[in-house]
Amino acid sequence: MPATPAPPVILGNEPGSFPRSVLAERHPAIIRQVRDAFPYGPRARRALDALAQSCAQGVVEPLPDDAHDRERWREWGLDDHVGRSWFDLPWLWSESYFYRRLLDAVGYFGPGPWAGIDPFRPFKLAELDAAETDAELTALDALTDRPADERARALLHGSLWGNRADLGFRLSDGEAEGRAAAPGLVADDSEALWALPGLAPAGPGGTVCLVADNSGRELIPDLLLSAHLLAEGRCDRVVLHVKPYPYYVSDATTADVVDALRRLTGAGAAAAEHGRRLWAAMADGALTVRAHPFSAAPLPFARMPDDLRAEFGAAALTIVKGDLNYRRLVGDSRWEPTTPFAEVTAGFPGPVVALRTLKSDVITGLDAATEAELVAAEGQRWRTGGTHALIQLRT
């Protein structure tokens, strides 16, 4: 556990704060988009409208008595939060429960004809089929003949900056996609990452766990990085951890992995070759998809169950992707930015690297000079604007 006690967890009730804007603005926008994306019947439309009103003016309500995961959510704190304002709860909990209730509203968990229908699928497919995705896949051709270490760096950065392709983030910040990514990183442990004995080419082998974040244009670079690790003998197996159900608009599920693989295999040239290799890797077990219920828990990784702890502990490396997973990794608190990353992740059961584009307030592991330069240039906007990123390793 961290030697420095964690600050209080972030709530959504501070006027003008980023978390409050997510709860007050992003969530209603998501409800409107989902409502318009499908020809839901009167019951679902009434339920979506009621959820929007509850988020804006009401309080947290319990899950139905027959909900399949009601007891699990009670273990995750539901009984303590029912009847309280969404804004007065831990932000991570409020966000996660919002998506769980949205799925209830549209009948995702059934029974009924809408059971299992991903309410975010139209947005995911539109992104996967976008011209920008074509351009990114075509760019793979230029990497084919480059040295292996150069390909590794390019694919690592592709996976890192692919995190900007986040549908939920763009709903609350329409200009995010147009802003250029910062040329430098606020923290960069990539050289130490590639020097890990467990990742040496044709080394002792082992398993790499990749905790995925978003689908579509972010998931494809994650899959390409996985393909490179396998092809270069840097690991024997990649376990891709995805969400057990639709979550945070664009978070990856097993269905999204299949869609991404089909997109790769249908693209032609180098992308298609990578897609075929990944498809074969899934068939022979070298690439495995895992959808643990805890992947959609409103809790930090410090509270992961024993089976997941054992799995990450046995891995040569766990790659934690994205902003939400970073918040779960270090704790969703307003740490002093110079708090050491190794200190706040000391409880994680094995070597871990975070690949994250900054889109929320939580940050650790910066040196004082870097923080001062960022604040002088941008105030606090650098924390949430999606224009900065980090690669942080704890061995």
Coordinates of C-alpha atoms in Angstrom, one line a residue:
M1 CA 0.0 0.0 0.0
P2 CA 1.2 3.6 -0.6
A3 CA 3.4 5.0 2.2
T4 CA 1.5 8.3 1.7
P5 CA -2.1 8.1 2.7
A6 CA -4.4 8.6 -0.3
P7 CA -6.4 11.9 -0.4
P8 CA -10.1 11.6 -0.2
V9 CA -11.7 10.1 -3.3
I10 CA -13.0 12.4 -6.0
L11 CA -16.7 13.3 -5.8
G12 CA -18.9 14.9 -8.4
N13 CA -20.3 17.7 -6.3
E14 CA -17.7 20.5 -6.7
P15 CA -19.1 23.3 -8.8
G16 CA -17.2 23.8 -12.0
S17 CA -15.2 20.6 -11.6
F18 CA -14.6 18.1 -14.4
P19 CA -16.4 15.3 -12.6
R20 CA -19.5 17.4 -12.1
S21 CA -19.5 18.3 -15.8
V22 CA -19.4 14.6 -16.7
L23 CA -22.4 13.8 -14.4
A24 CA -24.4 16.9 -15.3
E25 CA -23.6 17.2 -19.0
R26 CA -22.0 14.1 -20.5
H27 CA -24.4 11.6 -19.0
P28 CA -27.5 13.4 -20.3
A29 CA -25.9 13.7 -23.7
I30 CA -25.2 9.9 -23.7
I31 CA -28.8 9.2 -22.8
R32 CA -30.0 11.4 -25.7
Q33 CA -27.7 9.7 -28.2
V34 CA -28.7 6.2 -27.1
R35 CA -32.4 7.2 -27.2
D36 CA -32.1 8.4 -30.8
A37 CA -29.9 5.6 -32.0
F38 CA -32.5 2.8 -31.7
P39 CA -36.2 2.5 -32.2
Y40 CA -36.8 1.6 -28.6
G41 CA -40.4 1.2 -27.5
P42 CA -42.3 3.3 -25.0
R43 CA -41.1 1.4 -21.9
A44 CA -37.4 1.9 -22.7
R45 CA -38.0 5.5 -23.6
R46 CA -39.7 6.2 -20.4
A47 CA -36.9 4.4 -18.5
L48 CA -34.3 6.5 -20.3
D49 CA -36.1 9.7 -19.5
A50 CA -36.5 8.7 -15.9
L51 CA -32.7 8.0 -15.7
A52 CA -31.9 11.4 -17.1
Q53 CA -34.1 13.1 -14.6
S54 CA -32.7 11.0 -11.8
C55 CA -29.1 11.9 -12.8
A56 CA -29.9 15.6 -12.9
Q57 CA -32.2 16.1 -10.0
G58 CA -32.8 12.8 -8.2
V59 CA -31.1 10.2 -6.1
V60 CA -29.6 6.8 -6.7
E61 CA -32.2 4.0 -6.8
P62 CA -31.6 0.3 -6.1
L63 CA -31.4 -2.4 -8.8
P64 CA -34.5 -4.4 -9.4
D65 CA -35.0 -7.3 -7.0
D66 CA -34.5 -9.8 -9.8
A67 CA -31.3 -8.2 -11.2
H68 CA -28.8 -11.0 -11.9
D69 CA -26.0 -9.0 -10.3
R70 CA -27.8 -7.3 -7.4
E71 CA -25.8 -9.1 -4.7
R72 CA -22.6 -8.2 -6.4
W73 CA -23.5 -4.5 -6.5
R74 CA -24.5 -4.7 -2.9
E75 CA -20.9 -6.0 -2.2
W76 CA -19.7 -3.0 -4.2
G77 CA -21.4 -0.5 -2.0
L78 CA -25.0 -0.1 -3.4
D79 CA -26.8 -0.2 -0.1
D80 CA -24.6 2.6 1.2
H81 CA -25.4 4.8 -1.8
V82 CA -29.1 4.3 -2.4
G83 CA -31.1 7.4 -1.7
R84 CA -28.1 9.8 -2.0
S85 CA -27.5 12.3 -4.8
W86 CA -25.3 11.0 -7.7
F87 CA -23.1 14.1 -7.2
D88 CA -22.3 13.3 -3.5
L89 CA -20.9 9.8 -4.2
P90 CA -17.4 8.8 -5.3
W91 CA -17.2 9.8 -9.0
L92 CA -15.9 6.4 -10.1
W93 CA -18.9 4.7 -8.4
S94 CA -21.5 7.2 -9.9
E95 CA -20.1 6.8 -13.4
S96 CA -20.1 3.0 -13.3
Y97 CA -23.6 2.7 -11.8
F98 CA -24.9 5.1 -14.4
Y99 CA -23.9 2.7 -17.2
R100 CA -25.4 -0.2 -15.3
R101 CA -28.7 1.6 -14.9
L102 CA -28.7 2.6 -18.6
L103 CA -28.4 -1.0 -19.6
D104 CA -31.4 -1.8 -17.4
A105 CA -33.4 1.0 -19.1
V106 CA -32.9 -0.4 -22.6
G107 CA -33.5 -4.0 -21.6
Y108 CA -30.0 -5.2 -22.1
F109 CA -30.1 -7.9 -19.4
G110 CA -33.6 -9.1 -20.5
P111 CA -35.6 -11.1 -20.7
G112 CA -37.0 -9.6 -23.9
P113 CA -36.1 -8.9 -27.5
W114 CA -33.5 -6.2 -26.6
A115 CA -31.5 -8.5 -24.4
G116 CA -27.8 -8.4 -25.3
I117 CA -28.2 -5.5 -27.8
D118 CA -25.3 -3.1 -27.2
P119 CA -26.8 0.4 -27.0
F120 CA -23.4 1.9 -28.0
R121 CA -22.8 -0.4 -31.0
P122 CA -23.8 2.2 -33.8
F123 CA -21.2 4.6 -32.5
K124 CA -18.6 2.0 -32.2
L125 CA -19.1 0.7 -35.7
A126 CA -19.2 4.2 -37.2
E127 CA -15.8 4.9 -35.7
L128 CA -14.4 1.5 -36.8
D129 CA -15.6 2.3 -40.4
A130 CA -14.3 5.9 -40.4
A131 CA -11.9 7.2 -43.0
E132 CA -9.4 7.9 -40.2
T133 CA -9.3 4.2 -39.4
D134 CA -8.5 3.5 -43.0
A135 CA -5.6 5.9 -43.0
E136 CA -4.2 4.5 -39.7
L137 CA -4.4 0.9 -41.1
T138 CA -2.7 2.0 -44.4
A139 CA 0.1 3.5 -42.4
L140 CA 1.0 0.0 -41.2
D141 CA 2.5 -0.7 -44.6
A142 CA 5.3 1.7 -44.0
L143 CA 6.3 -0.1 -40.8
T144 CA 6.7 -3.5 -42.5
D145 CA 10.4 -3.2 -43.4
R146 CA 11.5 -1.1 -40.5
P147 CA 13.8 -2.5 -37.7
A148 CA 12.0 -4.4 -35.0
D149 CA 12.8 -1.9 -32.3
E150 CA 11.4 0.9 -34.4
R151 CA 8.2 -1.0 -35.0
A152 CA 7.9 -1.7 -31.3
R153 CA 8.2 2.0 -30.5
A154 CA 5.7 3.0 -33.2
L155 CA 3.1 0.4 -32.1
L156 CA 3.5 1.3 -28.4
H157 CA 2.8 4.9 -29.2
G158 CA -0.1 3.9 -31.5
S159 CA -1.6 2.1 -28.5
L160 CA -0.9 5.0 -26.2
W161 CA -2.4 7.8 -28.4
G162 CA -5.2 5.6 -29.7
N163 CA -6.8 6.4 -26.3
R164 CA -7.8 9.8 -27.8
A165 CA -10.4 7.8 -29.8
D166 CA -12.9 7.8 -26.9
L167 CA -16.5 8.4 -27.8
G168 CA -17.6 9.4 -24.3
F169 CA -14.7 11.9 -24.0
R170 CA -15.7 13.5 -27.3
L171 CA -19.3 13.9 -26.2
S172 CA -18.2 16.2 -23.4
D173 CA -15.4 17.9 -25.4
G174 CA -16.3 18.4 -29.1
E175 CA -12.9 19.9 -29.9
A176 CA -10.8 17.1 -28.5
E177 CA -10.3 15.2 -31.7
G178 CA -9.1 18.3 -33.6
R179 CA -6.4 19.3 -31.1
A180 CA -3.0 18.1 -31.9
A181 CA -1.5 15.6 -29.5
A182 CA 1.4 17.1 -27.5
P183 CA 4.7 16.0 -29.1
G184 CA 6.2 15.1 -25.7
L185 CA 4.9 13.0 -22.9
V186 CA 4.6 14.1 -19.3
A187 CA 6.2 10.9 -18.2
D188 CA 8.0 8.3 -20.4
D189 CA 9.3 5.0 -19.1
S190 CA 9.3 3.3 -22.5
E191 CA 13.0 2.5 -22.5
A192 CA 12.8 0.8 -19.1
L193 CA 9.7 -1.0 -20.4
W194 CA 11.5 -2.5 -23.4
A195 CA 14.5 -3.4 -21.2
L196 CA 12.4 -5.7 -18.9
P197 CA 13.9 -9.2 -18.9
G198 CA 10.5 -10.7 -19.3
L199 CA 10.0 -8.7 -22.6
A200 CA 13.3 -9.5 -24.2
P201 CA 12.9 -10.8 -27.8
A202 CA 13.1 -14.6 -27.8
G203 CA 13.4 -14.4 -24.1
P204 CA 12.1 -16.7 -21.4
G205 CA 8.5 -16.1 -22.6
G206 CA 5.5 -15.7 -20.3
T207 CA 2.2 -14.0 -20.3
V208 CA 1.4 -10.3 -20.9
C209 CA -2.0 -9.1 -19.6
L210 CA -3.4 -6.1 -21.5
V211 CA -6.3 -4.4 -19.7
A212 CA -8.1 -2.8 -22.6
D213 CA -10.0 0.5 -22.5
N214 CA -11.9 1.6 -25.6
S215 CA -13.0 -0.3 -28.7
G216 CA -12.7 0.8 -32.3
R217 CA -9.7 3.0 -33.2
E218 CA -8.1 2.4 -29.8
L219 CA -8.6 -1.4 -29.7
I220 CA -7.0 -1.9 -33.1
P221 CA -3.6 -0.5 -32.0
D222 CA -3.9 -2.6 -28.8
L223 CA -4.3 -5.7 -30.9
L224 CA -1.4 -4.6 -33.2
L225 CA 0.8 -4.2 -30.2
S226 CA -0.2 -7.6 -29.0
A227 CA 0.6 -9.1 -32.4
H228 CA 4.0 -7.6 -32.3
L229 CA 4.8 -8.9 -28.8
L230 CA 3.8 -12.4 -29.9
A231 CA 5.6 -12.2 -33.3
E232 CA 8.8 -11.0 -31.8
G233 CA 8.8 -13.6 -29.1
R234 CA 8.5 -11.0 -26.3
C235 CA 5.8 -13.2 -24.7
D236 CA 4.2 -16.6 -25.3
R237 CA 0.6 -15.4 -24.6
V238 CA -1.4 -12.2 -24.4
V239 CA -4.5 -12.1 -22.2
L240 CA -6.8 -9.3 -23.3
H241 CA -9.0 -8.1 -20.5
V242 CA -12.2 -6.5 -21.7
K243 CA -15.6 -5.5 -20.1
P244 CA -18.2 -8.1 -19.5
Y245 CA -20.9 -5.8 -20.9
P246 CA -21.2 -2.4 -22.6
Y247 CA -19.6 0.3 -20.4
Y248 CA -18.5 3.9 -20.6
V249 CA -19.9 4.2 -24.2
S250 CA -16.9 2.8 -26.1
D251 CA -15.2 0.4 -23.6
A252 CA -14.3 -2.8 -25.4
T253 CA -16.3 -6.1 -25.0
T254 CA -15.6 -9.5 -26.6
A255 CA -17.9 -8.5 -29.5
D256 CA -15.8 -5.4 -30.1
V257 CA -12.7 -7.5 -30.3
V258 CA -14.2 -9.7 -33.0
D259 CA -15.4 -6.6 -34.9
A260 CA -11.8 -5.1 -34.7
L261 CA -10.3 -8.4 -36.0
R262 CA -12.7 -8.5 -38.9
R263 CA -11.9 -4.9 -39.7
L264 CA -8.2 -5.8 -39.7
T265 CA -8.5 -8.9 -41.9
G266 CA -10.7 -7.0 -44.4
A267 CA -8.4 -4.0 -44.7
G268 CA -5.8 -5.5 -47.0
A269 CA -2.0 -5.4 -47.0
A270 CA -0.1 -5.4 -43.7
A271 CA -3.3 -4.8 -41.6
A272 CA -4.9 -7.9 -43.1
E273 CA -1.8 -10.0 -42.3
H274 CA -1.8 -8.8 -38.7
G275 CA -5.5 -9.6 -38.5
R276 CA -5.0 -13.2 -39.8
R277 CA -2.2 -13.8 -37.3
L278 CA -4.3 -12.5 -34.4
W279 CA -7.3 -14.6 -35.6
A280 CA -5.0 -17.7 -35.6
A281 CA -3.6 -16.6 -32.2
M282 CA -7.1 -16.6 -30.7
A283 CA -7.8 -20.0 -32.2
D284 CA -4.7 -21.6 -30.7
G285 CA -4.9 -19.8 -27.3
A286 CA -1.9 -17.5 -27.8
L287 CA -4.4 -14.6 -27.6
T288 CA -7.1 -15.0 -25.0
V289 CA -10.0 -12.7 -24.2
R290 CA -11.1 -12.4 -20.5
A291 CA -14.2 -10.6 -19.4
H292 CA -14.0 -10.7 -15.6
P293 CA -17.0 -9.1 -13.7
F294 CA -14.5 -6.9 -11.8
S295 CA -13.6 -5.2 -15.0
A296 CA -16.8 -3.2 -14.7
A297 CA -16.6 -2.7 -11.0
P298 CA -16.8 0.8 -9.5
L299 CA -13.7 0.1 -7.4
P300 CA -10.0 0.5 -7.6
F301 CA -7.7 -2.4 -8.5
A302 CA -6.6 -2.5 -4.9
R303 CA -9.9 -4.2 -4.2
M304 CA -9.6 -6.8 -7.0
P305 CA -10.7 -10.4 -6.1
D306 CA -8.2 -13.1 -5.4
D307 CA -8.4 -14.9 -8.8
L308 CA -7.7 -11.7 -10.7
R309 CA -4.9 -10.8 -8.3
A310 CA -3.3 -14.2 -8.9
E311 CA -3.6 -13.8 -12.7
F312 CA -1.9 -10.4 -12.7
G313 CA 0.7 -11.6 -10.2
A314 CA 1.7 -14.5 -12.5
A315 CA 2.1 -12.3 -15.6
A316 CA 5.4 -11.1 -16.9
L317 CA 3.7 -7.7 -17.3
T318 CA 0.3 -6.1 -17.1
I319 CA -0.4 -3.2 -19.5
V320 CA -3.1 -1.0 -18.1
K321 CA -4.7 1.1 -20.9
G322 CA -6.6 4.4 -20.7
D323 CA -7.8 7.0 -18.3
L324 CA -10.4 5.0 -16.4
N325 CA -8.1 2.1 -15.8
Y326 CA -5.4 4.6 -14.6
R327 CA -7.9 6.0 -12.0
R328 CA -8.6 2.4 -10.9
L329 CA -4.9 1.6 -10.8
V330 CA -3.7 4.5 -8.6
G331 CA -6.9 5.3 -6.8
D332 CA -9.4 8.0 -7.9
S333 CA -8.1 10.7 -5.7
R334 CA -6.4 14.1 -6.2
W335 CA -2.9 13.0 -5.5
E336 CA -0.1 15.5 -5.5
P337 CA 1.2 15.1 -9.1
T338 CA 4.7 14.4 -7.8
T339 CA 3.6 11.5 -5.7
P340 CA 5.7 8.5 -7.0
F341 CA 3.8 6.2 -9.3
A342 CA 5.7 3.2 -7.8
E343 CA 4.4 4.2 -4.4
V344 CA 0.7 4.4 -5.3
T345 CA 0.8 1.1 -7.3
A346 CA 2.8 -0.8 -4.7
G347 CA -0.2 -3.0 -4.0
F348 CA -0.5 -4.2 -7.6
P349 CA 0.5 -7.9 -7.7
G350 CA 3.0 -7.8 -10.5
P351 CA 5.0 -5.5 -12.9
V352 CA 2.6 -3.0 -14.4
V353 CA 2.8 -0.2 -17.1
A354 CA 0.2 2.5 -17.6
L355 CA -0.4 3.8 -21.1
R356 CA -2.7 6.7 -20.7
T357 CA -3.9 9.9 -22.5
L358 CA -4.8 12.4 -19.8
K359 CA -8.6 13.0 -19.7
S360 CA -9.3 13.4 -15.9
D361 CA -7.8 15.1 -12.9
V362 CA -5.9 12.1 -11.4
I363 CA -2.1 12.1 -12.0
T364 CA 0.9 10.8 -10.2
G365 CA 4.6 10.3 -11.0
L366 CA 5.5 13.7 -12.4
D367 CA 8.7 15.5 -11.6
A368 CA 8.3 19.0 -10.1
A369 CA 9.7 20.8 -13.1
T370 CA 7.3 19.1 -15.5
E371 CA 4.3 19.9 -13.4
A372 CA 5.4 23.5 -13.1
E373 CA 5.9 23.9 -16.8
L374 CA 2.4 22.4 -17.5
V375 CA 0.7 24.6 -15.0
A376 CA 2.5 27.7 -16.3
A377 CA 1.5 27.0 -19.9
E378 CA -2.1 25.7 -19.4
G379 CA -3.3 26.1 -15.8
Q380 CA -5.0 22.8 -15.0
R381 CA -6.3 22.1 -18.5
W382 CA -3.4 19.8 -19.2
R383 CA -5.0 17.2 -16.9
T384 CA -8.3 16.8 -18.8
G385 CA -7.8 18.0 -22.4
G386 CA -6.6 14.8 -24.0
T387 CA -3.5 16.5 -25.4
H388 CA -0.9 14.9 -23.0
A389 CA -0.1 11.3 -22.3
L390 CA 2.2 9.1 -20.1
I391 CA 4.0 5.8 -20.1
Q392 CA 4.6 4.9 -16.4
L393 CA 6.2 1.6 -15.3
R394 CA 6.5 -0.1 -12.0
T395 CA 8.5 -3.3 -11.9

